[in-house]
Structures are given as C-alpha cells and as structure tokens.
XYZ file of C-alpha atoms in Angstrom:
231
model
C 67.442 66.064 77.477
C 64.416 66.499 79.643
C 66.679 67.169 82.832
C 68.497 69.823 80.764
C 65.637 71.522 79.856
C 63.739 70.807 83.521
C 67.665 72.574 85.267
C 67.769 75.839 82.420
C 64.000 76.104 83.397
C 65.110 76.528 86.685
C 68.454 78.932 85.836
C 65.733 81.568 84.587
C 63.695 81.236 87.500
C 66.220 82.055 90.016
C 67.939 84.459 87.143
C 64.263 86.402 87.099
C 64.192 86.258 91.213
C 67.427 87.931 92.057
C 66.762 90.761 89.188
C 63.798 91.710 90.896
C 64.627 91.925 94.045
C 68.049 94.230 92.876
C 64.979 96.845 90.861
C 62.873 96.254 94.459
C 65.811 97.934 96.565
C 67.164 99.754 93.521
C 66.881 103.613 93.528
C 63.692 105.374 94.048
C 63.465 109.183 92.673
C 61.361 110.669 95.778
C 59.598 114.751 94.966
C 61.658 117.604 95.784
C 64.381 115.289 97.411
C 65.776 113.717 94.397
C 66.831 109.746 94.986
C 67.628 107.213 97.852
C 71.201 105.787 97.923
C 71.854 102.938 100.484
C 69.166 104.602 102.729
C 70.363 108.220 102.030
C 68.689 110.701 100.189
C 70.317 111.834 97.094
C 70.692 116.169 96.031
C 70.164 116.400 92.420
C 70.647 118.896 89.916
C 72.322 121.878 92.637
C 75.184 123.467 91.376
C 77.730 124.263 94.257
C 77.953 127.600 95.103
C 81.273 128.555 97.060
C 81.077 129.302 100.954
C 83.137 133.310 101.225
C 85.870 131.365 103.089
C 88.227 128.575 102.354
C 89.807 126.003 103.806
C 93.533 126.437 103.927
C 95.344 123.577 104.991
C 99.277 123.761 106.084
C 101.494 121.191 105.832
C 104.751 121.079 107.953
C 106.609 119.639 104.305
C 104.503 120.311 101.381
C 103.257 123.258 101.135
C 99.318 124.406 101.195
C 95.895 123.376 100.100
C 93.122 125.425 99.441
C 89.731 124.412 99.377
C 86.476 126.056 98.517
C 83.685 124.279 100.502
C 79.655 123.599 99.559
C 77.181 124.260 101.987
C 74.120 124.937 99.592
C 75.013 121.201 98.451
C 76.240 119.776 102.256
C 75.481 123.013 105.036
C 75.946 120.455 107.988
C 79.227 119.367 106.660
C 80.452 122.301 106.282
C 79.231 123.570 109.360
C 81.029 120.655 111.441
C 84.477 121.411 109.236
C 84.408 124.616 109.715
C 83.713 124.775 113.618
C 86.827 122.555 114.028
C 88.714 124.772 112.410
C 87.921 127.325 113.691
C 88.202 124.881 117.207
C 91.954 124.143 115.386
C 90.708 120.617 115.722
C 92.941 119.850 112.624
C 96.055 121.236 113.952
C 99.193 119.101 114.284
C 97.504 116.195 112.459
C 97.958 114.238 110.109
C 97.428 112.899 106.117
C 96.829 108.855 107.777
C 95.866 107.502 104.609
C 97.787 107.713 101.089
C 96.148 105.707 97.907
C 97.880 105.954 94.621
C 95.475 103.245 93.825
C 92.538 104.115 94.084
C 93.845 108.408 94.261
C 93.285 109.224 97.776
C 94.444 110.981 100.570
C 92.676 111.236 104.086
C 93.191 113.289 107.073
C 91.665 114.562 110.203
C 91.607 112.305 112.949
C 92.742 113.961 116.076
C 94.592 110.124 117.193
C 96.815 111.084 114.507
C 98.809 114.234 116.910
C 99.956 111.248 118.661
C 99.978 107.372 120.117
C 99.884 104.488 118.933
C 99.624 105.091 114.832
C 97.831 101.053 114.413
C 94.870 103.955 115.853
C 94.895 106.338 113.088
C 91.618 106.334 111.261
C 89.790 105.835 114.002
C 89.344 108.742 116.101
C 85.966 110.985 116.123
C 85.546 114.902 117.369
C 83.650 115.116 120.689
C 80.597 115.945 118.661
C 78.362 113.650 117.248
C 77.951 112.265 113.761
C 76.803 114.714 111.067
C 74.042 112.819 108.782
C 74.123 111.977 104.670
C 74.178 114.773 102.368
C 74.857 112.681 99.043
C 74.216 114.763 95.849
C 75.584 114.096 92.139
C 78.251 116.004 92.088
C 81.115 113.254 91.080
C 84.057 112.684 92.731
C 86.667 113.407 90.164
C 90.251 115.523 90.222
C 90.241 117.419 93.494
C 86.578 116.949 95.015
C 86.938 117.041 99.030
C 84.732 114.317 100.532
C 83.441 113.068 103.799
C 84.957 109.787 105.407
C 82.769 107.739 107.299
C 81.490 104.044 108.931
C 79.675 101.740 107.102
C 76.768 103.675 107.904
C 75.983 106.526 105.631
C 75.089 108.754 108.726
C 78.602 107.538 110.025
C 80.791 110.866 109.164
C 82.027 112.643 111.723
C 85.814 114.727 111.373
C 87.414 112.884 109.332
C 88.130 114.244 105.214
C 89.574 112.799 102.126
C 90.910 114.451 98.634
C 90.385 112.264 95.647
C 93.062 112.538 93.208
C 91.130 111.005 90.093
C 88.107 110.362 89.107
C 86.127 107.401 91.546
C 82.953 106.860 90.393
C 82.620 103.679 92.785
C 82.111 106.889 95.349
C 78.954 108.967 94.053
C 76.246 109.586 95.382
C 77.984 107.425 98.317
C 79.963 109.944 100.716
C 79.527 113.220 101.405
C 81.074 115.932 98.720
C 81.760 118.860 100.415
C 84.741 121.106 98.846
C 87.004 120.985 95.971
C 90.875 121.795 96.026
C 91.303 125.059 94.003
C 95.154 125.794 94.492
C 97.588 123.362 95.689
C 96.490 120.090 93.786
C 99.871 119.375 93.076
C 101.345 119.183 96.431
C 98.511 116.683 97.349
C 99.561 114.639 94.455
C 102.857 114.615 95.868
C 101.989 113.457 99.301
C 99.551 110.937 97.731
C 102.640 109.061 96.586
C 105.229 109.688 99.295
C 106.160 105.889 101.037
C 104.925 103.849 102.967
C 105.459 102.124 105.887
C 104.778 98.744 104.049
C 106.529 98.316 100.796
C 105.529 96.342 97.730
C 101.731 96.102 98.604
C 99.398 94.696 96.181
C 96.398 96.984 95.289
C 94.148 95.118 96.894
C 96.507 95.090 100.728
C 94.583 95.769 103.335
C 96.840 95.664 105.583
C 96.886 100.220 107.034
C 100.520 99.955 106.920
C 100.222 99.582 102.617
C 98.334 103.452 103.589
C 99.955 104.797 106.301
C 102.946 107.430 105.180
C 106.715 106.464 106.168
C 107.387 109.524 107.260
C 104.635 111.686 109.152
C 103.186 114.397 107.186
C 101.791 116.781 109.162
C 99.318 119.552 109.472
C 100.416 122.738 110.577
C 97.485 124.309 110.516
C 94.203 124.623 108.802
C 92.757 128.161 109.055
C 89.236 129.782 106.931
C 90.396 132.699 105.211
C 88.656 135.028 102.445
C 87.647 132.622 99.657
C 88.085 136.220 97.411
C 92.065 135.853 98.335
C 92.082 132.791 96.082
C 91.089 133.042 92.612
C 90.488 129.535 90.937
C 93.350 127.355 88.875
C-alpha cells in the first residue's frame, strides 16, 4: 500500500512537471504583434483585403483556378508570388502533390518541369526564403497557403490549396490567398489517380501523392480582380 502511494505521488510530480514545461512553451501574447507560434508571430484580428489583381492558374486538362491575394495579411508572400508570376516562373510546372485525406493540392516547384519525379517537391526559386507571416485566418476550403520546410521561415516558391477544413495548419503556415473561382476544378485534381494505388492514409511514400498523369500548369497570370466576382 505504501509503495502504491509513493508511486502515485511520483506520477503526480511528473505530470505537474511536464504540464509546467508545456505551459512555459505555449503561445504568449505580445503588444500589437499577436501571439507567437513555433517561433513566429501571428497576426490576429485582421480582415483580409483582396489585392487589385488575382492569380489565374490555367491547367492543361482541368480548367482554371482563380485566386485572390491578401497583401495586408502576408505582404512578403504576395510580393514573392506576384514576382514569380510576372517572371513566368510557374508556367510549365505541375501539381506534384495531391492528398484527398489531407485535403490539399500542391504546386510551384520548378523541378516539375522535367527531370526526376523523385525530386519533385524539393525545388526552390533563385530567391531567398520568405519569413513566416502567420495569421489567425483558418485553413478552410479554398485557402491558399505557403508550403515550407520544418523551418517556420522556410517558405520560398511552393504553394498549396486546402480543399477541406484543416485546423492542424492554422497559425503554423502562412495564408496569403483564397480560391474565388474554379474550386471544383481543384477538387477534381485532388482526386486524380496517383502513381501508387491503395495507399493507407498514413503512408508517406511520395508516390502515394504524386499524380499518375502529370497535372500541367500551362500558365499563371495576374489579372484584374474586378474581372472575377466572388462566387
């Protein structure tokens, strides 16, 4: 009995210790800058204001996807995206990752223009990475996010669109736009056959999320927002 009491006391101490550690590492509020998540500040309570231009993604086989951009939420990410669009950086690239379980499609990798498909998803632009611009805008159906490495400041040129609510991404990945037209085209892309069939939801083999037939992006252009009323 005495040994059981001692063991219970030890377990209680351990639970208290780990709880205290977790609390000390939790988000902390700072004046005018929101909270910090994974080493990056989070912009809170700011309503997205669409840029005067939208990004129009024209695919070879799946129609177009129109995205409004939020420079007041993520100015550096929008600036980088527009810069690469103006340089025709994305023209001829492909959607290299689709995942109906996670609810995303991902593109923006220059390596998808050719070469070894095993390397797709590892490419960058010639420019430095873009610092995190996290916000409290939730990842919902149609949200445009910046793909990054494990470094919170590791975003560069790759992007993804979430096609269902994805709370695990909230405040951890930069939101910089939203699909306003062509969302169903994006959903069809997401359900395209992959190179490896019958994968379990937790199978991390890249072939499980690589489209069997290349999903080519013919072009990405900037066009007036006024040409595309929100659906």
